[in-house]
CSV table of C-alpha atoms in Angstrom, one decimal:
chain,number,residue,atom,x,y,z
M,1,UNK,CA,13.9,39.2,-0.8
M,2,UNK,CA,14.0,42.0,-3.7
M,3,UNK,CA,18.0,41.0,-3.9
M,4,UNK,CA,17.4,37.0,-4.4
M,5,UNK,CA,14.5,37.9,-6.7
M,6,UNK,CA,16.4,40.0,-8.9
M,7,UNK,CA,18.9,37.2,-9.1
M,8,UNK,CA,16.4,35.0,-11.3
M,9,UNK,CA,14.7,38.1,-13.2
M,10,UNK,CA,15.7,35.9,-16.7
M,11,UNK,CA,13.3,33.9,-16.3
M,12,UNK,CA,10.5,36.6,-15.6
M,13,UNK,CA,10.2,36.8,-19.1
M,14,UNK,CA,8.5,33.6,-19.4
M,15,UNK,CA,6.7,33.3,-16.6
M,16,UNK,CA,5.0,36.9,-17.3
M,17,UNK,CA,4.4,35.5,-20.5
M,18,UNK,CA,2.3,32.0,-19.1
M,19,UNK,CA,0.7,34.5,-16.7
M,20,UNK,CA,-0.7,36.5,-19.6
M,21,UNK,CA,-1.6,33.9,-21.4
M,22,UNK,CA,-4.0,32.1,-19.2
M,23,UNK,CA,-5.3,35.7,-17.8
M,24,UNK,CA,-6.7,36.0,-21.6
M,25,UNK,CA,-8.7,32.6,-20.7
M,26,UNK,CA,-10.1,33.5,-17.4
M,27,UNK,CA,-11.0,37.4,-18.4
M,28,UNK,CA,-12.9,35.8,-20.9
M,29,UNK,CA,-14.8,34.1,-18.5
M,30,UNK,CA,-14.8,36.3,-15.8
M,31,UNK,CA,-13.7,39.9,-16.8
M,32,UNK,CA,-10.0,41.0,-17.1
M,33,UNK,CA,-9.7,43.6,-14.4
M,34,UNK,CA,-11.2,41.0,-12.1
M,35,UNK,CA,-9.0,38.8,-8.6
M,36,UNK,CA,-10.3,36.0,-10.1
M,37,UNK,CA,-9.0,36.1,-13.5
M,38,UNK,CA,-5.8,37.4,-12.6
M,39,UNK,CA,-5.5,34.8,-9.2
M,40,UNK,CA,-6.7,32.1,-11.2
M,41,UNK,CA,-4.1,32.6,-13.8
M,42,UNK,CA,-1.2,32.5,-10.7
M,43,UNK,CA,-3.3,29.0,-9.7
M,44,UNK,CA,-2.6,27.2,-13.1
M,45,UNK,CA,0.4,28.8,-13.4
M,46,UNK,CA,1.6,26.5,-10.3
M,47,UNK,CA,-0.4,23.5,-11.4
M,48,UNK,CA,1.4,23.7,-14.8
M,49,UNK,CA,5.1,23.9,-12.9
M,50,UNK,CA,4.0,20.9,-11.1
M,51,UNK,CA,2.8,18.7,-13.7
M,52,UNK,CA,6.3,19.1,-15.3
M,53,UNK,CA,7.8,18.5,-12.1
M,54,UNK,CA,6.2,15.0,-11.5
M,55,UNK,CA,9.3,13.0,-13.2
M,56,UNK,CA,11.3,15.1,-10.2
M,57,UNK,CA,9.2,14.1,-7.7
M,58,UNK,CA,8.9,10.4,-8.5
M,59,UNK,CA,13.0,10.6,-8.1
M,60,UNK,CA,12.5,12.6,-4.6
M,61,UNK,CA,10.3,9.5,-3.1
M,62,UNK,CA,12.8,7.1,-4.3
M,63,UNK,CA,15.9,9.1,-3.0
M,64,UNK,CA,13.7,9.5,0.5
M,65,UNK,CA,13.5,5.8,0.9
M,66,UNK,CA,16.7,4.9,-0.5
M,67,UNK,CA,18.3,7.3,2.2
M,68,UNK,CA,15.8,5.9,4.7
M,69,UNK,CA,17.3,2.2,3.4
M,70,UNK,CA,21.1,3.3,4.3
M,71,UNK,CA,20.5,5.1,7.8
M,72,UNK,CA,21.3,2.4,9.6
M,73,UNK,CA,24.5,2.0,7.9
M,74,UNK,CA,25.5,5.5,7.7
M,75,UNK,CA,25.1,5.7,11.8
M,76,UNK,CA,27.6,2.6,12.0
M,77,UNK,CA,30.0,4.4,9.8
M,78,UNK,CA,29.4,7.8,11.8
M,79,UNK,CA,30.6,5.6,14.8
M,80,UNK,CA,33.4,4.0,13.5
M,81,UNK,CA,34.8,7.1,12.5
M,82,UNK,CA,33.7,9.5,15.1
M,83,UNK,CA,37.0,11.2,15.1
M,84,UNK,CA,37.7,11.4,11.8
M,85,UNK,CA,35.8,13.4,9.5
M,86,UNK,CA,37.3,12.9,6.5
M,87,UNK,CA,37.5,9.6,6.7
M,88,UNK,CA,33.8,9.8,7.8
M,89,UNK,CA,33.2,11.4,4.7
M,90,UNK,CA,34.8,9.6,2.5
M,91,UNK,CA,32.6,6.3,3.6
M,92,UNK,CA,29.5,8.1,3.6
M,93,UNK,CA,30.0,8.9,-0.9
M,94,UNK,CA,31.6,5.4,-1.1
M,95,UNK,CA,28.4,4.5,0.3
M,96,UNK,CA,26.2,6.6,-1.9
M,97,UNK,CA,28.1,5.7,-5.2
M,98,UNK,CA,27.7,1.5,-3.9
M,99,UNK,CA,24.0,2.4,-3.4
M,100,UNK,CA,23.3,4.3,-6.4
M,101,UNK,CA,22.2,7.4,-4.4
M,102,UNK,CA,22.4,10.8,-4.6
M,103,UNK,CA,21.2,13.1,-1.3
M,104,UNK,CA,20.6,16.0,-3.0
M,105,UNK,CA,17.9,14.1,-5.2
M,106,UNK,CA,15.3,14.4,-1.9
M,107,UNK,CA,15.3,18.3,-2.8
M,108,UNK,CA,14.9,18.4,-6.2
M,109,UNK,CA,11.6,19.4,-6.6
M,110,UNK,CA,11.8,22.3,-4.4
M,111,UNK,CA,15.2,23.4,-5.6
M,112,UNK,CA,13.8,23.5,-9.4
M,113,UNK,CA,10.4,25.4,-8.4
M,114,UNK,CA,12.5,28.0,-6.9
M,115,UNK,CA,13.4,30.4,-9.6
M,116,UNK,CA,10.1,30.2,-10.8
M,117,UNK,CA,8.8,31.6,-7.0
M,118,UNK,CA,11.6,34.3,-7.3
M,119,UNK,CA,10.3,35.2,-10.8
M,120,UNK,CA,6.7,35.1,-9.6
M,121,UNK,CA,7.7,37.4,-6.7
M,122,UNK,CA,9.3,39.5,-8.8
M,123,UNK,CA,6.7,40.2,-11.5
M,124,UNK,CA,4.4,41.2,-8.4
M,125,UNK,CA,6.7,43.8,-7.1
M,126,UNK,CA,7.3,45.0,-10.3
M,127,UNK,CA,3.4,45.3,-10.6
M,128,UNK,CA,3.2,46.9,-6.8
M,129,UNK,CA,5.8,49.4,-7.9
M,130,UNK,CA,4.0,50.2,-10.9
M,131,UNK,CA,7.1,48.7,-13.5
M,132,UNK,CA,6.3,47.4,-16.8
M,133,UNK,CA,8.0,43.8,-16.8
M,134,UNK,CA,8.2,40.8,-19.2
M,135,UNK,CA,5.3,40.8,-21.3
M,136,UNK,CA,3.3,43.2,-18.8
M,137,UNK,CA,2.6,46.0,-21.0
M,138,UNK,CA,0.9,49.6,-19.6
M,139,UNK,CA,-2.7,47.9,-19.9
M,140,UNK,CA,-1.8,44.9,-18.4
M,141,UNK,CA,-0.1,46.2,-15.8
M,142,UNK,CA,-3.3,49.1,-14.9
M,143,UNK,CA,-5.5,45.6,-15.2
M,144,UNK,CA,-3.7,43.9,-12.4
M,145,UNK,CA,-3.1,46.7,-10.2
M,146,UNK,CA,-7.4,47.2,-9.9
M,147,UNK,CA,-7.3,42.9,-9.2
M,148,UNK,CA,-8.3,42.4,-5.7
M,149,UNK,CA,-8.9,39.1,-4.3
M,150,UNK,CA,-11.4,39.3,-1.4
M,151,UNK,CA,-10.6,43.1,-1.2
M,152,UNK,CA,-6.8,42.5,-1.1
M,153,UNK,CA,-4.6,43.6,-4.1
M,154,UNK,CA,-2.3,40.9,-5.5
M,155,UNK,CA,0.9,43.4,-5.2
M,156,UNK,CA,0.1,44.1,-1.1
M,157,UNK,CA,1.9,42.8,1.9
M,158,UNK,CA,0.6,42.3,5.5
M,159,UNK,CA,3.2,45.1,6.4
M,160,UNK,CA,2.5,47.1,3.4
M,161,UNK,CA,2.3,51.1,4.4
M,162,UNK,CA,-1.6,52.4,4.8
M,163,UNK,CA,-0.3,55.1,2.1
M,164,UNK,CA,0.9,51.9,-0.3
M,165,UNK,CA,-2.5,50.0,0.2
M,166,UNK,CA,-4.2,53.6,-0.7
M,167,UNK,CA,-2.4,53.7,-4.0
M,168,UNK,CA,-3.5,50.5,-4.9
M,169,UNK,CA,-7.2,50.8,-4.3
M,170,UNK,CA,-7.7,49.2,-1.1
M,171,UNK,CA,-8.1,49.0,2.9
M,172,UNK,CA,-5.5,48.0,5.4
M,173,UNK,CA,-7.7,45.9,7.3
M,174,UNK,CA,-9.0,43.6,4.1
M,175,UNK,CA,-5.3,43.5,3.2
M,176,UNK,CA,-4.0,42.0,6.8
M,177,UNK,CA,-7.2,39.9,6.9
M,178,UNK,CA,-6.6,38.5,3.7
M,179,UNK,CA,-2.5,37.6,4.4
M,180,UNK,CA,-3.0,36.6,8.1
M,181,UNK,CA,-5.9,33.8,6.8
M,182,UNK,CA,-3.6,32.8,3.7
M,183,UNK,CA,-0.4,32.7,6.2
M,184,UNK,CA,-2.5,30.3,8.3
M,185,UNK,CA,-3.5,28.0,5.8
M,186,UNK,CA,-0.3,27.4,3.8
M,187,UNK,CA,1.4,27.0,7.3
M,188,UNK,CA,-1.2,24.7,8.5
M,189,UNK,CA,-1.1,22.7,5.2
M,190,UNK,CA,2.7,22.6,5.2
M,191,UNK,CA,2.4,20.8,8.6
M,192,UNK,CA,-0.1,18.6,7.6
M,193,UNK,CA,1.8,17.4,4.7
M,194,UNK,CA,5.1,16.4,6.9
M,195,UNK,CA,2.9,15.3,10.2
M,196,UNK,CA,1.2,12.2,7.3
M,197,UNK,CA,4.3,11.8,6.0
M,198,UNK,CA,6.0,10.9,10.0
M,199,UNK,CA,2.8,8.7,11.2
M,200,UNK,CA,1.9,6.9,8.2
M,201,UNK,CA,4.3,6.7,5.8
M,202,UNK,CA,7.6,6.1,7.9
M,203,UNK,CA,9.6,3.1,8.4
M,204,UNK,CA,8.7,1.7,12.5
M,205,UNK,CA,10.9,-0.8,12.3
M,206,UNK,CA,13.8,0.7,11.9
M,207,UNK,CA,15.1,3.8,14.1
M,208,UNK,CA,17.2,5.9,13.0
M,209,UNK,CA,18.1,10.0,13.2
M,210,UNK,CA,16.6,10.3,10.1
M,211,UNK,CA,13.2,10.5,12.2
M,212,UNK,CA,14.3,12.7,14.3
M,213,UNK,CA,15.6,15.2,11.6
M,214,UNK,CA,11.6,14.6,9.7
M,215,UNK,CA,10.1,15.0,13.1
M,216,UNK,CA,12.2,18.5,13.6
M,217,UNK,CA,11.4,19.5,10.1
M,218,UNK,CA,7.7,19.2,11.0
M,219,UNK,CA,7.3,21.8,13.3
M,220,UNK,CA,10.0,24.3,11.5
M,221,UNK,CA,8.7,24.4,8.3
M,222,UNK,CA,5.1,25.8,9.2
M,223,UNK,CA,7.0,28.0,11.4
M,224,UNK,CA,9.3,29.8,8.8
M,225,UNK,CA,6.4,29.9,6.7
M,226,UNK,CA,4.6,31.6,8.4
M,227,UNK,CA,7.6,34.1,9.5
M,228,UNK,CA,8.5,34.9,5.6
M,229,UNK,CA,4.8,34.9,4.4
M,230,UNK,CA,4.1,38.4,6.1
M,231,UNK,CA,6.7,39.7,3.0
M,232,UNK,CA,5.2,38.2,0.8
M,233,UNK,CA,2.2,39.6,-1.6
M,234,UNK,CA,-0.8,38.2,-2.0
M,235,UNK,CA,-0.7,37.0,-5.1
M,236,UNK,CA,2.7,35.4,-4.0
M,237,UNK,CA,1.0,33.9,-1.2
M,238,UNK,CA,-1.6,32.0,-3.4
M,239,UNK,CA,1.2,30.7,-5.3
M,240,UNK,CA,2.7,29.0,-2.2
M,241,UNK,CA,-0.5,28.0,-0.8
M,242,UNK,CA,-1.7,26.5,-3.8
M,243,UNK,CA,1.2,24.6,-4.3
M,244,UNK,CA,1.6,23.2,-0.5
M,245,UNK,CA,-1.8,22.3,-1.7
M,246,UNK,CA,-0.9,20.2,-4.4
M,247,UNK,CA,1.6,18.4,-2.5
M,248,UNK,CA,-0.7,17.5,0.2
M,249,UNK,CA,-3.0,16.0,-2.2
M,250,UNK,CA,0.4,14.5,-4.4
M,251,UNK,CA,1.6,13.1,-0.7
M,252,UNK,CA,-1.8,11.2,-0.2
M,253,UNK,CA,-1.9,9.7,-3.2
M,254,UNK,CA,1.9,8.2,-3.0
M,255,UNK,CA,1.0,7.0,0.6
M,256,UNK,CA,-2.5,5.4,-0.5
M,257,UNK,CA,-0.9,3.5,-3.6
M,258,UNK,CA,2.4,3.6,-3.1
M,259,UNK,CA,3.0,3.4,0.5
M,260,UNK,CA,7.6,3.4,2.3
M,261,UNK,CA,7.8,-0.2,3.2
M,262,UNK,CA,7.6,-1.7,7.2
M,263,UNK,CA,4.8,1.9,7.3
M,264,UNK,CA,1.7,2.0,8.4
M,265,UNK,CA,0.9,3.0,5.5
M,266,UNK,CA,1.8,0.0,3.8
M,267,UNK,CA,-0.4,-2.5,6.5
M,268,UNK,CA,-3.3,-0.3,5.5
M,269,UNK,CA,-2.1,-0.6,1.5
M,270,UNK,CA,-1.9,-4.7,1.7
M,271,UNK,CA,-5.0,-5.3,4.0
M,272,UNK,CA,-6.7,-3.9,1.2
M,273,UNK,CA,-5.2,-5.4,-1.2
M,274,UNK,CA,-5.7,-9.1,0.4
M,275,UNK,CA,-9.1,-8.6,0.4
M,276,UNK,CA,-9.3,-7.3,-3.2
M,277,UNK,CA,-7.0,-10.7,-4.2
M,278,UNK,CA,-8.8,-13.1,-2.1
M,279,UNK,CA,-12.2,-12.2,-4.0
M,280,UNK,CA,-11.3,-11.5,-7.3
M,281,UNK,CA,-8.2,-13.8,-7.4
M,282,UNK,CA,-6.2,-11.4,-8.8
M,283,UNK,CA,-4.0,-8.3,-9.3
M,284,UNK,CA,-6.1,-5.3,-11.1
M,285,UNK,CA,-3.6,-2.7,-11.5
M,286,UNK,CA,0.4,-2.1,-13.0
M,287,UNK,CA,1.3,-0.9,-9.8
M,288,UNK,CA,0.1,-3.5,-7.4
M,289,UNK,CA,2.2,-5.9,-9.9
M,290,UNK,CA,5.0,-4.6,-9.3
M,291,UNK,CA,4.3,-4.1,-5.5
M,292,UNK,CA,3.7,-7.8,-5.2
M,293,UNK,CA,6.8,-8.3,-7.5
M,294,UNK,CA,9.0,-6.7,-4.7
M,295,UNK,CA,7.2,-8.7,-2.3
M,296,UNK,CA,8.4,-11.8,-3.9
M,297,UNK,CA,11.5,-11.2,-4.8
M,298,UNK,CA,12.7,-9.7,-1.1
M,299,UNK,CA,12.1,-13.4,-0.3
M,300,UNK,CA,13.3,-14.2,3.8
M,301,UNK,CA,14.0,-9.9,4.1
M,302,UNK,CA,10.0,-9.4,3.7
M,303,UNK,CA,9.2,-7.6,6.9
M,304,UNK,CA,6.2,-8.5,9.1
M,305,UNK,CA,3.3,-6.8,6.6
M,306,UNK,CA,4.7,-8.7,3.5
M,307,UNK,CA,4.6,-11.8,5.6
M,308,UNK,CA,1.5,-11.5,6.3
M,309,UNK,CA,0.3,-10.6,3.3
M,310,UNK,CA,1.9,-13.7,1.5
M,311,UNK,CA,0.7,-15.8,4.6
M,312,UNK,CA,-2.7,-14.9,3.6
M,313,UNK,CA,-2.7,-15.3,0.1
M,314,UNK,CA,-1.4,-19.4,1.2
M,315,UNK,CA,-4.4,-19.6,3.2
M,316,UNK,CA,-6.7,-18.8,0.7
M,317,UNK,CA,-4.9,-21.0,-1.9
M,318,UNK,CA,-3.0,-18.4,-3.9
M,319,UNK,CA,0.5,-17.6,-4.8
M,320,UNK,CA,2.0,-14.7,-6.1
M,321,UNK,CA,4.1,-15.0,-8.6
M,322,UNK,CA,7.7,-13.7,-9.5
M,323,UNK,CA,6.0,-11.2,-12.2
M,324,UNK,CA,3.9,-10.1,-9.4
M,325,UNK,CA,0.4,-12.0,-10.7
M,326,UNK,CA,-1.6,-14.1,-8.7
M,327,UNK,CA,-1.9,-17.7,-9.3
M,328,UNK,CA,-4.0,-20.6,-7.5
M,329,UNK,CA,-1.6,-23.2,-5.5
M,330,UNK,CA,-0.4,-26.4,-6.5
M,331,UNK,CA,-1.8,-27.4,-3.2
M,332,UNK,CA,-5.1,-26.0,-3.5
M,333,UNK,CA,-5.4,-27.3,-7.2
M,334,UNK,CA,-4.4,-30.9,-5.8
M,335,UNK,CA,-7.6,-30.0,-3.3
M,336,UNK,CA,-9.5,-29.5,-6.2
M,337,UNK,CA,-9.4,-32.6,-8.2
M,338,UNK,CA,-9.3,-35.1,-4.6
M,339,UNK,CA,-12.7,-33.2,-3.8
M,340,UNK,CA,-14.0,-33.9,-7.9
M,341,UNK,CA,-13.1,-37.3,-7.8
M,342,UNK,CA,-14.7,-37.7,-4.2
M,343,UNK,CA,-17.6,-36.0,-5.2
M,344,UNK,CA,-18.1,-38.2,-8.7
M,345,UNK,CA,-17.6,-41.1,-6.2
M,346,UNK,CA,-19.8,-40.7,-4.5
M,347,UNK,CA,-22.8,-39.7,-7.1
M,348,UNK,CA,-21.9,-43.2,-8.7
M,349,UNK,CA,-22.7,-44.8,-5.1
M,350,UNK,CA,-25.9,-42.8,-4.8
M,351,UNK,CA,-26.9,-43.8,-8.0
M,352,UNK,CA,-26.0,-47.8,-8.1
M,353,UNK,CA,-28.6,-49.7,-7.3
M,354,UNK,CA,-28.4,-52.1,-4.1
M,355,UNK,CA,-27.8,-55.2,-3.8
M,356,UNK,CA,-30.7,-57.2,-2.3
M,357,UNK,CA,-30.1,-58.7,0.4
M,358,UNK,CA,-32.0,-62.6,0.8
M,359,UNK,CA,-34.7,-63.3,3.7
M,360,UNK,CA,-33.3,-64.9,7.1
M,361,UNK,CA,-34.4,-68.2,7.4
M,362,UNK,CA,-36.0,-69.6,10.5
M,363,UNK,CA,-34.3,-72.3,12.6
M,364,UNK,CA,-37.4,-74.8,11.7
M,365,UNK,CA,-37.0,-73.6,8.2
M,366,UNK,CA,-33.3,-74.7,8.5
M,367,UNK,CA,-34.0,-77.4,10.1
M,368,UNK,CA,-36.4,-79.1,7.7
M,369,UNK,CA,-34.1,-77.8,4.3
M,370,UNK,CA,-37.9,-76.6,3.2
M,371,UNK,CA,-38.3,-72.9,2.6
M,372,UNK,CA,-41.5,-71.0,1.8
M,373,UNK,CA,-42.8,-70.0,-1.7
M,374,UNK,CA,-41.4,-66.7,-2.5
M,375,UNK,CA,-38.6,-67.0,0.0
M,376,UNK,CA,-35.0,-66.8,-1.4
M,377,UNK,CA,-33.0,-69.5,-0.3
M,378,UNK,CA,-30.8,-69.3,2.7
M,379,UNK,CA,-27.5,-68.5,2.0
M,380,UNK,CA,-26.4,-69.9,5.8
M,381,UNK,CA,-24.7,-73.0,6.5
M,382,UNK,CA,-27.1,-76.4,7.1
M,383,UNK,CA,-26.3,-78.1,10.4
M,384,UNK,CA,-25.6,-81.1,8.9
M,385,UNK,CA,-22.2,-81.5,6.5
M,386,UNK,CA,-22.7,-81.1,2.8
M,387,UNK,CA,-20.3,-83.8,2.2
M,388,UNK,CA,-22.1,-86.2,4.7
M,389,UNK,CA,-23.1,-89.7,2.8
M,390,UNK,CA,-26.5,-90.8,2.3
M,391,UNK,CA,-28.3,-92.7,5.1
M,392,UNK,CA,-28.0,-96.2,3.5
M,393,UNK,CA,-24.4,-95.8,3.1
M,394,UNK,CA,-23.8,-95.0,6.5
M,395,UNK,CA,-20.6,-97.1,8.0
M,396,UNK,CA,-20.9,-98.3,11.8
M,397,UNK,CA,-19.7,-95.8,13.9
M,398,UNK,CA,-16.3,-97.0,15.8
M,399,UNK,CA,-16.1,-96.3,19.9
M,400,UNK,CA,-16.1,-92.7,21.0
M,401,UNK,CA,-17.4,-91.0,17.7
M,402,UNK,CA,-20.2,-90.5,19.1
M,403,UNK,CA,-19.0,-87.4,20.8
M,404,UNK,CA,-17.5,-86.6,17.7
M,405,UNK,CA,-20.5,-86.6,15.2
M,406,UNK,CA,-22.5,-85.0,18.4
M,407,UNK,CA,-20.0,-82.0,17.7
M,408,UNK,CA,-20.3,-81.7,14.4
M,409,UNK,CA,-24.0,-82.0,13.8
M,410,UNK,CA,-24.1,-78.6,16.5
M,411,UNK,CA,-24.8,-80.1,19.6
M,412,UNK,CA,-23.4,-78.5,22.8
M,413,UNK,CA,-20.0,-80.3,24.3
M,414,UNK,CA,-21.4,-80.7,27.5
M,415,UNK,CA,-20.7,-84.8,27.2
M,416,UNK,CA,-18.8,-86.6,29.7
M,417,UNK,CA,-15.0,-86.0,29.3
M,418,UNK,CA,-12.9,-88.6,27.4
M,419,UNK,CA,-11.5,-91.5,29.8
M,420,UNK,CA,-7.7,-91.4,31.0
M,421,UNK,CA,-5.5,-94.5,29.6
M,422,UNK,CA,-4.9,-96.9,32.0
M,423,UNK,CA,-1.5,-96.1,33.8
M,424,UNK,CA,0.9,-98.8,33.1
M,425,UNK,CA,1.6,-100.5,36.7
């Protein structure tokens, strides 16, 4: 460890110099010769290489799913050419120049905090060793020698000699105590980070050895943590906690917002977000725009979340758009005006008066033509024609029209049936 660390010892330099800079704050505060000062300097000194490193990060999460994207092509290429690796090869980077991807962009974020871990580590052995280094000057270096954090000196080791532990002020017990608990904890948040990342924020719809390499890596990682973290000091081991930390918490928040499509992550993600939509009726934030933009524009490839995200938005009459907002229907705008105009409908019918309908007559009343005072007159038929000619003008009635004028004046047809002719002999 002493060899690779020596190999970055330019950039000690600056990172002694950070260090100092934020133990001024923090003695300040809390006394310089104090853990606290001196660990909480080690603490921002990894929040501050993190904050830098975000741009790095949001490159790692797209080269993650963009690999995640091509597995299923890279295992049909690994089977076509299963006897020839160069060939194999040579597919594979025509495949990640087509793509736009670059495998190596997955581990840029640890590959660029590395030389500042070596640098950190460094600095403390210089300090266990009693070595001026960087901007570590003779006080500084007496100052952080006395720091103990829960009894433990920031330059010990779990394996560190009872004699070395003497030197620095301190028991062998606290020292082991300390290490074994911080051992635990960065291993146990290093798992946690990958074990959130493989049931939540995976792909289940498509299988692929890219799984199976995560699912290894879960159960490794922690391990060879917690192998290499009894060489480590203490103060290196709150470096490396506090930054699996900060990638836990980092990790959460990119599966929360901005969940791997076909995850489970992502059901949870657009459940949420259907509710927000359906009673707001609309989009609150950049990035659920351009979620709902990618939705859209995947058209027939949505998987079976984005379908039935969209699905639901139809029910509830909204569309998403191609900019990723959220409009109302044409369909459920054409519902709209058909239920106004019923509606004013029927408040005009409500509010029209009715039409008075005239008295039914009696069949005397009929009969006689007279009606009653205040009784409208019947709008029924009379019995007798209106066309019929007076009385005194009535012509003698011809043979058989009887049975005729019978019929029309309303009588029943219950008369005697008209006679045959005669049959001609």
């Amino acid at each position: 460890m002493d060899t690779i660390a020596s190999l970055f010892s330019f950039i000690t330099w600056p990172v002694s110099w950070v260090i100092v800079q934020f133990h001024k704050v923090y003695g300040a505060i809390f006394g310089p010769d104090t853990g606290w000062a001196w660990g909480l300097s080690i603490v921002s000194l990894v929040i501050l290489i993190r904050i830098c490193l975000i741009p790095l990060f949001v490159k790692q999460i797209k080269a993650t799913r963009a690999m995640q994207t091509l597995q299923p092509e890279m295992k049909k290429i690994q089977e076509r050419y299963k006897n020839d690796r160069q060939r194999q090869s040579e597919e594979m980077m025509k495949l990640y120049k087509e793509s736009g991807t670059n495998p190596l962009s997955s581990c840029l974020p640890i590959l660029a905090q590395s030389p500042f871990f070596f640098a950190l580590y460094h600095v403390l052995a210089a300090i266990a060793s009693g070595k001026k280094i960087g901007v570590i000057d003779a006080g500084l270096l007496e100052s952080a020698r006395n720091a103990h954090i829960f009894g433990a000196p920031l330059a010990a080791k779990f394996f560190s000699s009872e004699s070395q532990v003497s030197a620095l002020h301190a028991s062998l017990t606290d020292v082991r105590v300390v290490t074994a608990i911080m051992i635990v904890l960065m291993s146990a948040s290093q798992f946690y980070t990958q074990r959130q990342l493989m049931t939540k924020n995976v792909d289940t719809t498509v299988k692929t050895p890219f799984m199976q390499q995560q699912k290894m890596l879960m159960y490794v990682f922690p391990i060879m943590f917690a192998v290499l973290g009894v060489n480590f000091p203490v103060g290196v081991l709150i470096y490396w906690l506090t930054t699996n930390v900060w990638t836990m918490g980092q990790q959460m928040y990119v599966i929360h917002n901005n969940p791997t499509p076909g995850s489970k992550a992502q059901a949870a993600y657009l459940e949420r977000l259907t509710k927000h939509v359906t009673q707001h009726g609309k989009i609150r934030r950049r990035s659920e725009k351009a979620i709902v933009k990618a939705i859209v524009a995947k058209g027939r490839d949505r998987n079976e979340f984005e379908r039935k995200f969209v699905n639901a938005l139809n029910k509830a009459g909204l569309a998403a758009q191609a900019d990723g907002t959220v409009t109302k229907s044409a369909a459920q705008a054409a519902t709209q005006s058909e239920d106004g105009a019923a509606a004013g409908t029927a408040t005009a019918t409500a509010t029209a008066p009715r039409r008075q309908q005239p008295k039914r007559q009696s069949k005397s009343q009929r009969q006689s033509g007279t009606t009653k005072a205040g009784d409208s007159p019947s709008l029924e038929k009379s019995d007798a024609p209106q066309d019929a000619p007076p009385a005194a003008a009535k012509q003698p009635q011809k043979p058989g029209s009887g049975t005729r004028s019978k019929a029309q004046s309303g009588q029943r047809k219950g008369g005697p049936q008209r006679p045959k002719s005669p049959s001609k002999k």
